[in-house]
Structures are given as C-alpha cells and as structure tokens.
XYZ file of C-alpha atoms in Angstrom:
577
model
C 78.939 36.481 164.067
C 81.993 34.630 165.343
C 80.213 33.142 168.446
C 78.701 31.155 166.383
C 81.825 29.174 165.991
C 81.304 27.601 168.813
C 78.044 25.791 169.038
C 77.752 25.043 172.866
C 78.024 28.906 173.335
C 74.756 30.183 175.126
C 73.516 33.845 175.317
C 74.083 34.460 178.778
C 77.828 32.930 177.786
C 77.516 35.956 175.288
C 75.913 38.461 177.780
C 78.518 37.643 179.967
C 81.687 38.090 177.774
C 80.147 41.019 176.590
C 80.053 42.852 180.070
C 82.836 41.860 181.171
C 85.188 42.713 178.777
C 86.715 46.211 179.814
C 85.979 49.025 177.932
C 83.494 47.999 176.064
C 80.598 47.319 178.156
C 78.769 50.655 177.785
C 80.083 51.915 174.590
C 78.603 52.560 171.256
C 81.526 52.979 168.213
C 83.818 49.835 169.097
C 82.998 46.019 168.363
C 83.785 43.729 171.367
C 85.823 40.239 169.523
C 84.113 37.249 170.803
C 86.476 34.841 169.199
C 88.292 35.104 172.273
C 85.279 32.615 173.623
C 86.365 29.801 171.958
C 90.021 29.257 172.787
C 91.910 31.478 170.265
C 89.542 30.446 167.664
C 89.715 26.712 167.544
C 86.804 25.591 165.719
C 86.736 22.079 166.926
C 83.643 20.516 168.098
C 84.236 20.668 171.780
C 85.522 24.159 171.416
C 86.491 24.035 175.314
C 83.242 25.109 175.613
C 82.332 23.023 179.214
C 85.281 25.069 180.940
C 84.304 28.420 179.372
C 80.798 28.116 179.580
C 80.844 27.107 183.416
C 83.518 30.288 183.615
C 81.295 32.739 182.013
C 78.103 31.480 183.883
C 79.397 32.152 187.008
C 80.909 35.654 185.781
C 78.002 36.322 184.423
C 75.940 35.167 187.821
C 78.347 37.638 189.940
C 77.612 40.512 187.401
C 74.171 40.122 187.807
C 74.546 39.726 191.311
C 76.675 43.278 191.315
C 74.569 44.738 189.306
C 71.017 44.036 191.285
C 72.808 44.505 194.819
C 74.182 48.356 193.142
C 70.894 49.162 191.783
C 68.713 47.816 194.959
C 70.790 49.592 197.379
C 68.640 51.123 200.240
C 65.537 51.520 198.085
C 64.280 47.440 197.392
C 61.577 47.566 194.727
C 57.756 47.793 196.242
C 54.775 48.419 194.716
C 54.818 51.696 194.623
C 58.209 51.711 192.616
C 58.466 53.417 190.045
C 58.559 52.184 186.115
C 61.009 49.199 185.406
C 63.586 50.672 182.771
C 64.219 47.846 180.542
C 67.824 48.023 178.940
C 68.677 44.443 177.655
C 67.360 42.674 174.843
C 66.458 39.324 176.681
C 63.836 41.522 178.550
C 62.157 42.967 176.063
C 58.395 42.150 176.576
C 56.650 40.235 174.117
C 54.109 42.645 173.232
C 56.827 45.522 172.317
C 55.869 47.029 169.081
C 58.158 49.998 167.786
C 55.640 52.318 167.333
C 54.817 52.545 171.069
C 58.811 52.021 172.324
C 59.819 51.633 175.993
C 59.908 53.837 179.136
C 63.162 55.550 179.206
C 62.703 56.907 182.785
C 60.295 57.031 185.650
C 58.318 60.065 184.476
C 57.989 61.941 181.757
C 60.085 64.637 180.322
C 58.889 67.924 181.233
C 58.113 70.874 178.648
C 61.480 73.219 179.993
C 63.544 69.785 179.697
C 61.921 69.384 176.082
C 63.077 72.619 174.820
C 66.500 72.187 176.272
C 66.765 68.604 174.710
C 65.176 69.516 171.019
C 64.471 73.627 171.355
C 61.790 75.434 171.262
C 59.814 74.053 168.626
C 59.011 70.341 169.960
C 56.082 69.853 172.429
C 56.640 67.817 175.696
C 54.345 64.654 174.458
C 56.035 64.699 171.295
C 59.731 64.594 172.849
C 58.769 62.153 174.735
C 56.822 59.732 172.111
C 60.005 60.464 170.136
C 62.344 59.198 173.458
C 60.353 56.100 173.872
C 60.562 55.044 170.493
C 64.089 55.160 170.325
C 65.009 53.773 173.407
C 62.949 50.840 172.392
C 65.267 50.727 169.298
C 67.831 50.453 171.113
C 67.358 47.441 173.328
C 65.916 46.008 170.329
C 68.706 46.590 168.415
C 66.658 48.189 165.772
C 68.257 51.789 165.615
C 69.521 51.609 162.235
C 66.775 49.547 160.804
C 64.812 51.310 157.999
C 62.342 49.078 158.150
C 60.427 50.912 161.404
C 61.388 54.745 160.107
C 57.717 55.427 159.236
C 57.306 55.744 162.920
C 59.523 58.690 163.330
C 59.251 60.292 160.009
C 57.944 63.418 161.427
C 60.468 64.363 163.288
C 63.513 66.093 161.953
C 67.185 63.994 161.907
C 68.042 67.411 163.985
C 65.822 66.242 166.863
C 66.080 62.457 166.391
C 69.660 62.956 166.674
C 69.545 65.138 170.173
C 66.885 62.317 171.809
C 69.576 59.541 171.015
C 72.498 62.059 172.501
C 70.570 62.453 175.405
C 69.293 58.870 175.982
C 73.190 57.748 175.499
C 74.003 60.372 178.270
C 71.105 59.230 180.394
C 70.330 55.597 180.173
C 73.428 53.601 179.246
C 72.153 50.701 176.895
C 74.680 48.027 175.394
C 73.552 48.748 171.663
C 76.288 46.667 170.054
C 75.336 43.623 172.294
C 71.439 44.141 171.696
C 71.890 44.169 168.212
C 74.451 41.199 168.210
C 71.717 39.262 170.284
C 68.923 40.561 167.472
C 71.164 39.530 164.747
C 71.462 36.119 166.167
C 67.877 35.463 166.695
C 67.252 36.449 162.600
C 70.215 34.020 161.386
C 68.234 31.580 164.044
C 64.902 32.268 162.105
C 66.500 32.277 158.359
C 68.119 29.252 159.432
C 64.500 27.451 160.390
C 63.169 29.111 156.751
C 65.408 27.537 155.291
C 64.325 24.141 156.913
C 61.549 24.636 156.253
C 61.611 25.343 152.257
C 63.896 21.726 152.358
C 61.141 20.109 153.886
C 58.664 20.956 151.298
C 60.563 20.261 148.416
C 61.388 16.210 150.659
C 57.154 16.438 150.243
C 57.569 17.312 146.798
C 59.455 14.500 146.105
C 57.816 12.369 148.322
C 54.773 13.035 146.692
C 56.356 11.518 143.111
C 57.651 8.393 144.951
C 53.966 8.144 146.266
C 52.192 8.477 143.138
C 55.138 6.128 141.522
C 53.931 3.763 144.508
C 50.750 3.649 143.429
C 50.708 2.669 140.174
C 52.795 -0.103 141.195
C 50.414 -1.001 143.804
C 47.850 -1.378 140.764
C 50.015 -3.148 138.877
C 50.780 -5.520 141.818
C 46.918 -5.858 143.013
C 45.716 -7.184 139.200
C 45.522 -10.605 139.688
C 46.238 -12.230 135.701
C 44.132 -15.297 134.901
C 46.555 -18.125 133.798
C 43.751 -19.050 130.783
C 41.907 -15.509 130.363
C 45.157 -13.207 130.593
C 44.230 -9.712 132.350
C 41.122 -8.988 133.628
C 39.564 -5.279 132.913
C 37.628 -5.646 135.902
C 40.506 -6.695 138.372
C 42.265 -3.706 136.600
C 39.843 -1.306 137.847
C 38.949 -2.994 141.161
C 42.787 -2.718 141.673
C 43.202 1.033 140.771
C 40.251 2.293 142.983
C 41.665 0.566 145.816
C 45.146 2.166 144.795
C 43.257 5.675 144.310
C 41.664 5.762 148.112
C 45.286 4.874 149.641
C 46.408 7.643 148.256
C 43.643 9.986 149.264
C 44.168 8.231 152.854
C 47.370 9.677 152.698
C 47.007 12.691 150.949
C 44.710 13.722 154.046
C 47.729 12.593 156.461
C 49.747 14.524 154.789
C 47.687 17.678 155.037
C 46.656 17.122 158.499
C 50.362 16.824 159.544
C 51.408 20.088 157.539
C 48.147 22.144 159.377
C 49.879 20.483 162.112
C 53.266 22.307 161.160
C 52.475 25.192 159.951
C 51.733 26.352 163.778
C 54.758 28.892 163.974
C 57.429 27.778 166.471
C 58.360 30.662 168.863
C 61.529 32.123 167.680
C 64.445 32.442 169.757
C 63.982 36.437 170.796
C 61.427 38.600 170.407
C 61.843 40.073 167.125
C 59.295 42.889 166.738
C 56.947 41.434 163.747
C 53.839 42.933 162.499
C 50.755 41.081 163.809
C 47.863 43.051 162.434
C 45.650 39.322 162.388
C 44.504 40.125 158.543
C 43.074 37.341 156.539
C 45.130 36.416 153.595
C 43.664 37.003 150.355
C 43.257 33.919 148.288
C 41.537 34.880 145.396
C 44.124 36.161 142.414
C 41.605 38.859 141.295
C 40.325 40.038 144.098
C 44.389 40.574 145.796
C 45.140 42.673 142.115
C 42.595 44.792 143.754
C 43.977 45.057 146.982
C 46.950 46.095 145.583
C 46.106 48.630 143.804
C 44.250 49.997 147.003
C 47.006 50.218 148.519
C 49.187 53.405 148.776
C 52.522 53.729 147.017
C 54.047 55.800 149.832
C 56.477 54.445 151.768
C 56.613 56.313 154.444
C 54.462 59.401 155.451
C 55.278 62.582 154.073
C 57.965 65.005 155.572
C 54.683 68.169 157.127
C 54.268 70.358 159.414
C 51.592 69.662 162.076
C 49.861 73.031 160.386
C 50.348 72.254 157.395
C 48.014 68.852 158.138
C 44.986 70.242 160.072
C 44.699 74.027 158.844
C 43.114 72.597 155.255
C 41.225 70.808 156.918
C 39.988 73.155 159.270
C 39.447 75.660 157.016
C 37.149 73.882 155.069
C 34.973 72.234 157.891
C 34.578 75.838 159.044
C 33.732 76.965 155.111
C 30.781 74.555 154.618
C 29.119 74.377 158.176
C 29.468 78.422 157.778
C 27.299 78.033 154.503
C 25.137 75.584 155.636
C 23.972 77.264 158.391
C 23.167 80.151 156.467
C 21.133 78.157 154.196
C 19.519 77.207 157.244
C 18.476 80.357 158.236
C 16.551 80.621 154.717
C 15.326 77.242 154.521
C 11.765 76.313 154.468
C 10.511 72.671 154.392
C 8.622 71.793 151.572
C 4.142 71.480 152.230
C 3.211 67.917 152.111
C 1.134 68.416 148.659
C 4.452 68.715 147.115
C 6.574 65.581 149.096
C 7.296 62.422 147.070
C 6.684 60.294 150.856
C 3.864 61.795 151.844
C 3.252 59.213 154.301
C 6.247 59.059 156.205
C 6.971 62.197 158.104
C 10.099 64.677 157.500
C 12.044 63.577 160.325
C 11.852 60.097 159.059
C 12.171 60.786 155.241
C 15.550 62.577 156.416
C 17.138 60.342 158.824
C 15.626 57.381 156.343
C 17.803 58.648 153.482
C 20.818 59.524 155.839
C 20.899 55.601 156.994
C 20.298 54.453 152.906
C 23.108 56.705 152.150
C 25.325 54.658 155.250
C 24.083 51.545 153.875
C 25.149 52.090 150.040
C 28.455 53.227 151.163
C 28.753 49.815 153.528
C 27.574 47.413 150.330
C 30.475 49.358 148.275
C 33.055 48.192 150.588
C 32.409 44.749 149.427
C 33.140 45.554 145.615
C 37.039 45.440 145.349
C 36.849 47.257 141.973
C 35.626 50.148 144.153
C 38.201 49.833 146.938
C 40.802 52.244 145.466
C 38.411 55.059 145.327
C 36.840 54.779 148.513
C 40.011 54.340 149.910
C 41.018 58.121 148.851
C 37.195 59.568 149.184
C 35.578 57.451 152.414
C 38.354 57.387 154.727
C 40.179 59.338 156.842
C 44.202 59.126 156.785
C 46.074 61.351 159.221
C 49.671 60.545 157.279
C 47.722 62.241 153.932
C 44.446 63.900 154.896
C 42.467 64.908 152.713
C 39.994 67.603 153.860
C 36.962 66.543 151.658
C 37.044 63.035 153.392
C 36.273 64.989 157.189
C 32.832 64.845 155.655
C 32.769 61.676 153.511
C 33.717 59.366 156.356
C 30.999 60.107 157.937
C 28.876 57.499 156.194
C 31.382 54.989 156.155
C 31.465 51.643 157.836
C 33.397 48.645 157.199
C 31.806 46.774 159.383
C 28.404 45.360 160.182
C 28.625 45.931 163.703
C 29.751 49.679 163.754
C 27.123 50.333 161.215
C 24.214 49.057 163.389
C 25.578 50.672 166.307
C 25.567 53.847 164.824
C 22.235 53.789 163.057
C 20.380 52.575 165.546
C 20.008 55.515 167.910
C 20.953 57.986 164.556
C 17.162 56.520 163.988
C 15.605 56.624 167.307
C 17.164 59.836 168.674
C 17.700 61.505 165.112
C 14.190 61.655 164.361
C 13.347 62.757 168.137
C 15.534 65.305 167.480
C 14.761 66.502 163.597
C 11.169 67.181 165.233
C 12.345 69.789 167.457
C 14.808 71.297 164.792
C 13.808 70.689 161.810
C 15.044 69.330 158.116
C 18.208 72.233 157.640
C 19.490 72.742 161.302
C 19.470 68.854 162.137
C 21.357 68.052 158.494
C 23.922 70.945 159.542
C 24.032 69.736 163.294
C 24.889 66.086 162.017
C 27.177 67.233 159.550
C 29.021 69.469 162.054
C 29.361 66.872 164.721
C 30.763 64.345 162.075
C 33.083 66.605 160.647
C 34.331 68.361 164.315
C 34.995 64.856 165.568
C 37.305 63.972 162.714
C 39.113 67.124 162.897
C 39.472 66.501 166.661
C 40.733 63.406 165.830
C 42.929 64.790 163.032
C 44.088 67.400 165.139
C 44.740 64.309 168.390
C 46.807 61.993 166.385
C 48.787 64.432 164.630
C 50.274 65.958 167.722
C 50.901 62.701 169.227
C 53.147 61.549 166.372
C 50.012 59.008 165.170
C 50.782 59.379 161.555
C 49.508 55.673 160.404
C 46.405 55.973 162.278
C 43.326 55.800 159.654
C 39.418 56.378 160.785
C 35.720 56.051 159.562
C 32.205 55.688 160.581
C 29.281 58.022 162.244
C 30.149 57.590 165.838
C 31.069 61.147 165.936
C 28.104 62.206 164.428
C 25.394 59.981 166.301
C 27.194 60.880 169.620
C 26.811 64.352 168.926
C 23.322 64.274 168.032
C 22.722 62.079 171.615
C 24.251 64.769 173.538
C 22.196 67.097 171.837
C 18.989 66.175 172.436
C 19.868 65.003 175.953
C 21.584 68.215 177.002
C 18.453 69.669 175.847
C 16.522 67.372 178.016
C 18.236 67.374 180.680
C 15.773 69.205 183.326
C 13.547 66.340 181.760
C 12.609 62.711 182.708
C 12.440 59.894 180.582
C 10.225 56.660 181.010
C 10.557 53.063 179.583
C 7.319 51.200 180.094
C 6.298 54.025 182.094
C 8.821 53.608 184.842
C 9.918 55.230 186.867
C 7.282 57.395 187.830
C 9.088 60.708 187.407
C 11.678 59.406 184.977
C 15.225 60.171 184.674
C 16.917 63.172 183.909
C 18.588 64.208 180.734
C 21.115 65.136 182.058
C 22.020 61.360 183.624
C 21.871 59.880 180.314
C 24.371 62.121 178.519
C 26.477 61.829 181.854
C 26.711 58.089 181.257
C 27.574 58.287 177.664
C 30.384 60.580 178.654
C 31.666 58.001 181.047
C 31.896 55.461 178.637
C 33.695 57.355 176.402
C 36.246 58.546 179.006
C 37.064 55.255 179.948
C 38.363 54.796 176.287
C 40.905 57.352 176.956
C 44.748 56.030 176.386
C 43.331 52.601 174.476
C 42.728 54.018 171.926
C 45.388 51.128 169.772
C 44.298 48.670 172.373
C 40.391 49.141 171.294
C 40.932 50.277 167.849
C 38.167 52.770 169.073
C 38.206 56.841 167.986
C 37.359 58.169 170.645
C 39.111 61.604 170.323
C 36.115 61.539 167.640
C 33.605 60.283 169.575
C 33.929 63.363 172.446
C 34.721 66.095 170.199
C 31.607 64.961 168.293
C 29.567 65.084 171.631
C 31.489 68.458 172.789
C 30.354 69.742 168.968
C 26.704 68.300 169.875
C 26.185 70.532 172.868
C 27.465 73.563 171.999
C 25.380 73.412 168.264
C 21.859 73.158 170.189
C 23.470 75.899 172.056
C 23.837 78.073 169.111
C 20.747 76.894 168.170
C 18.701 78.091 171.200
C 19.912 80.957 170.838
C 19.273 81.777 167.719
C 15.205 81.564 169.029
C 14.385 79.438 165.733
C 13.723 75.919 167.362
C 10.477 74.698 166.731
C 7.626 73.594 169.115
C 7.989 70.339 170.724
C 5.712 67.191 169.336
C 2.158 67.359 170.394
C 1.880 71.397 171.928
C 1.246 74.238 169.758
C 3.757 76.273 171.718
C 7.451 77.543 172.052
C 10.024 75.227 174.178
C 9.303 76.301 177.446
C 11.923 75.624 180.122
C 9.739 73.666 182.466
C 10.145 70.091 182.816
C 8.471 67.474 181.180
C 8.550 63.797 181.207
C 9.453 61.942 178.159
C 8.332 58.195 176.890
C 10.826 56.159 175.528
C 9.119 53.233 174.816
C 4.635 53.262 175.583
C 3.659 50.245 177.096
C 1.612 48.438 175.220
C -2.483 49.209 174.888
C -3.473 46.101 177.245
C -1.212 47.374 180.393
C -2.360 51.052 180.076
C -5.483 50.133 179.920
C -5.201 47.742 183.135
C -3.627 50.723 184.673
C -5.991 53.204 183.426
C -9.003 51.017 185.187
C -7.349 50.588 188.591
C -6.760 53.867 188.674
C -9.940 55.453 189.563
C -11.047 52.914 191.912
C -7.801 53.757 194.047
C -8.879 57.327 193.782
C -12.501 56.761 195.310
C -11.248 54.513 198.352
C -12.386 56.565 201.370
C-alpha cells in the first residue's frame, strides 16, 4: 500500500484522505491514490507528516462531525433506537464472525421484498442470512476472500450477486477503504510473524553460545593441582555445577517464551477462527485426525429437498415397519429370558444405555474416528440418512452422556412398564430420529450448512414428555410431599420452558435444541397414537386397563423408618376426640 511510505501516517489520517477525496468516497470500481499523503511521494523520514497529519485530523474531526450532526438530525439515538448499522471497518465488533455477518438495516427484509430482491424461489430468512453475511464482508473487507465461501455456498452466484446490488444501492459502504484498512492490519500481523520466527532462530543461536558457555565454564571451574595435574573429581564437581546453570536457565528461558507466546492483539479485528480446540501433540494419534477429517472443501452445491427428503423418507420407512412389528410382537415368558432376574423394562433400557456407553468408549480410539465420523454423527452439509438413527447413541462427552441416561433410566423404565418392550423401542427410536430430522430440516433452511449434531437428548426428551403428558391429570410425590403431588402436566410444562429459552443460542450454547423440541413434540403425539390404538398395558401394581382417573405417583419412597413413624402417628391423630 503506498501509505505505508510514510510511517507517521495513522488510520484516521487514512480514513480521512479517503473521505475526503471527491469522487471516491462511496464508490466501488476506482482506487483512491494515497501517495498524495506524503508530499508528492517524498519518502523521507519526516515525510511532512506533522503538517499533514494535524490537516487530516482535523478534516477528518469535521467529517465526523458532519456526518453524526446529518445522521442525528431531529431523531438523537435513545434506547428504543433502532439497530446500529455498522459500515466502517474500525467498528467492527470483536466478536464478528462471517458466518453470522452484520445487520444491514433496522428490520428484516420482508418475504414480498425477498422475491423482488432474489425471485421467487428464496425464503425471507434465507435472503436475509444471505444480506447479513455479505454486508459483514463488506466492512470487513472480506468480499472477495475465498477463504469464508463455505458460508454462502448454498446460494446461487445469481442471488449472491442481487443481495450485493441491492446492499450497494441501500447501504453505501467504503469497500475499497475497508479492505485497504484489512490489508494493512495482515501486512501488520505478517510483519510481527516474521519477528517472531527471527526471534526464535536469536534463541537458537543463543542456545549454542550457551551450551559453548558452558563447557567453558567447566573448563574454567577445574582447579589443576600444580604437583597432581587434573583432578577427575574437580572435573566432575565442575561439570555438575556447569550442568544446573544451564538447567537454571533453560527454565528462564521457557518461562519467558510461555510468557511470549500470549498473542498480542493485532491491530484490527481480523475475523480468525477461535473454535478453543486442543492441539494434538501426539504424531500418531494427529495421522488419525486427519484422516477423520473430510476432504471437502466446501459443502456441496443441493437443493434444500434434495437434503431432507432421503432422509425423511427413510425415518418414515423404518418407524412405519417397526410399528407394525409392534403390533405382532409378543414379549418373550420369563422361562425362556437369559436375565431372569431383572425385569423387561430394565433388561431393555439396560442394553439401550450399554449400547450408549460402547459407542462413548469408541470415541476414544482414534483408529475408529473415521468411521464413526461417517456412521455416528449427524452432518447437515452431507447427511447421511442412516446416521438420523445412529446418532442417537452417540456422545462425545461425559457430561451429555450422563445427562441423557439418567432419566432414559428412571423415566424409560417407568415408561416401558406401561408400553411395553416393541412400542417403547419404536417410541425411542422415533423421537431420536424426528428430532434429528427437525434439526436437519432447521439448519438447512437457515443456511446452517457446517452445523454437525449427536447424542440422545432428542430421544430422552421425547420419552419425558411422554410419560408426563400421559400423567398429566396425575400427581407426583418426592418423599411423600406434597400431599396431593404435582401434576404431570407441570413437569412437562417446565421442561418445555427450558428448552424455549434455548431458542436463537443455539451457536452461543452449542445446544440442539431444534432436536430437543421436535423430539418432545414426537414424544406426545406417539403416546397419542398409542392410546389410541387401545394396546397400552395396565399400569404397575392393578390388574386393570388405564383408567382416566387420577392417581398419585411416588418418585422417590421415603425410607422404611419415616413411613413407619408416620404410619404410627397416624392412628392416634385419628382417635383424638
């Protein structure tokens, strides 16, 4: 850039010129000429730059001045103002990330203003996703970048081209100058790389001049006897005190380069990708990672149909044939059960958490990472629709897989009383499988093509709202309070909630929870089906049909000592007079 001839020049110097230079302020296909900034292109080391800079600072103080007094005109900013449209690059915040962009306008584009912008065939929240992105690459001065094209692969060049027509006729953006300023921030940062590199290879050769030091500290330190000559003792004495200088300093050394290698902030904010992985260490174990990875480098050019219908077709193929096995179905008699002492519900919901639990240790083999990868995740760029089902036991994490099997236990097994072995295995399998292809169907709309998920929330939810929705005239007791327990109904309401809240952080969280309430919406409507169908069984402990009438529900007996204190007051509170 040639305002870097001058080294006193400052951005707002830059800013400044930039605006003020007619014709050129607003416009996208000419180059301003900054030599102009440093006195017909002296390159001297005073440049004139104390007359030009003071100059330019107060040009560039009376633009601003213009420029706030124009836009602040009879409506000052309150609270209640609307959305601060960010245009230069010095304001871009310092949590902008491409993928998300900036607000281009106050609200949102409507869906008649969509199809007149990018026709018929482009949704509202897509033209807008599409609009924020690349207004954000413009006051990044990122708009030709390849680098960040994975974010707005699906769209067409058709419709990327009309949303950067229409910003340039709506929200006038110096591009040139925003990428100028861009540019000049990565010469900045290749400039303290390369500083950097010099430095270590100073260390390098520091390093030799140390270890040179030291053997001529040994060689200084061994005192020689004038009758005896050298001593092999003194020799040795001499090169273990040598040896723990140099580990003295070798530990300097690497204190002051953890010390360094805190990353200075750079002079704009670049837009970097700070996903907060661990680096991999181990040589065998990143040749695994590697290979684990995908070889696409950006996601492939599909229809929103052509992502979900395979999918879709397929979840509604093998719930369709597993609940027609379920019809048939017939547990086994206990003479001819392997666990005869455990009951069904837990044999079922035992095997369903072993099968979690396998999957979970095979996440920490990398040989197996490619595979599971493909088969135990779900992708939205590349679905596949086998994995809808096959995610469903997956868990990276510790955490998510105790969460999840926790209540799978407690309320699965509640649950696989009522419906027994088939319907509760299709029921679980349907809510897992629904809440990916909710989530499928979510992020592919949205433009979420990177977005990758796993794990039995959907699932669990679903069975939750299941067996609460089917309690929810009932009352249920912990410790045997309160007296008439609490509904159903206020438990699944709660859940809800919680998952609600979740809606619009879903990056922020790193949460599903498009999953998590189509998994709950799948829940309630299957033990719908499923009461209709009049093939529920009898609840624990009555030889009878579900009834409608309310009951009330322990959650957790108290233990034998209480009841029985409670059983023995009892009747002596009855026979007061």
């Amino acid at each position: 850039m040639s305002v870097l001839i001058c080294p006193d020049a400052r951005r707002a110097l830059l800013r400044a010129a930039a605006r003020g230079a007619p014709g050129c302020a607003r416009t996208h296909t000419s180059v301003l000429p900054l030599r102009w900034l440093v006195n017909g292109g002296s390159a001297g080391n005073d440049c004139g730059a104390r007359s030009i800079t003071f100059q330019c600072q107060r040009q560039w103080q009376a633009l601003r001045t213009q420029r706030s007094s124009a836009r602040g005109a009879g409506s000052p900013r309150s609270f209640f103002s609307s959305t601060k449209i960010i245009r230069d690059y010095e304001e871009l915040p310092r949590d902008y990330r491409d993928q998300s962009g900036l607000a281009f306008r106050g609200k949102d584009l409507t869906d008649e203003e969509t199809k007149q912008i990018f026709g018929p065939r482009m949704t509202a929240a897509a033209g807008n996703h599409l609009l924020r992105i690349l207004h954000g690459r413009r006051v990044a001065g990122t708009l030709d970048d390849p680098a960040f094209a994975v974010h707005t692969a699906q769209f067409s060049p058709e419709q990327r081209a009309a949303g950067l027509a229409f910003l340039r006729r709506t929200v006038p953006v110096g591009e040139v100058m925003n990428a100028g300023l861009r540019a000049e921030d990565e010469l900045n940062q290749m400039e303290l790389e390369r500083e950097e590199a010099e430095k270590r290879k100073q260390k390098g050769s520091e390093e030799a001049a140390a270890a040179a030091a030291t053997e001529a500290e040994v060689e200084d330190e061994v005192k020689v006897d004038p009758v005896y000559g050298r001593s092999s003792f003194d020799a040795m004495r001499a090169r273990i005190k040598a040896r723990d200088k140099a580990r003295e300093r070798a530990l300097e050394e690497e204190r002051k380069a953890k010390e360094a290698q805190e990353p200075a902030a750079a002079a704009g904010p670049l837009a970097k990708a700070d996903d907060g992985t661990r680096a991999i260490t181990n040589p065998k174990v990143a040749e695994y990672y590697a290979k684990a990875q995908s070889k696409l480098e950006a996601p492939p050019e599909m229809r929103a149909w052509e992502r979900i219908a395979p999918s879709a077709t397929l979840v509604a193929l093998v719930l369709g044939f597993m609940a027609a096995v379920a019809m048939v179905y017939e547990e086994p008699m206990p003479r001819y059960r392997l666990l005869r002492e455990l009951t069904t519900a837990q044999a079922t919901v035992g095997a369903m958490i072993a099968v979690n639990a396998v999957v979970f240790l095979a996440w920490r083999v990398p040989p197996l990472w490619k595979a599971l990868n493909r088969w135990a995740i779900l992708v939205v760029a590349t679905p596949r629709p086998v994995t809808l089902f096959t995610a469903v036991f997956s868990h990276t994490k510790l955490s998510h897989l105790l969460v999840n099997m926790v209540p799978l236990w407690f309320v699965g097994t509640a649950l696989h009383e009522e419906l027994g072995r088939a319907d509760f295995a299709t029921l679980y399998a349907g809510c897992g499988a629904l809440g990916f292809l909710g989530s499928l169907t979510t992020y592919t709309l949205r433009g979420w093509l990177t977005v990758t998920s796993l794990g039995a929330s959907g699932a669990t939810l679903g069975l939750c709202a299941a067996y609460f929705w089917e309690h929810r005239s009932d009352g249920f007791r912990v410790l045997g309070l309160p007296q008439e327990g609490v509904h159903g109904i206020v438990f699944l309401a709660l859940i809800a909630a919680v998952q609600l809240a979740g809606l619009g952080r879903t990056m922020r969280y790193k949460v599903d929870v498009a999953s998590h309430l189509t998994g709950m919406a799948a829940g309630v409507l299957g033990m719908e089906l499923l009461n209709r169908t009049e093939r529920r069984r009898p609840r624990r402990g009555s030889g009878e049909r579900i009834t409608p009438e309310a009951a009330v529900i322990e959650l957790w007996t108290p233990p034998e000592g209480m009841a029985a204190g409670a059983a023995a007051k009892k009747p002596a509170a009855a026979s007061a007079p």
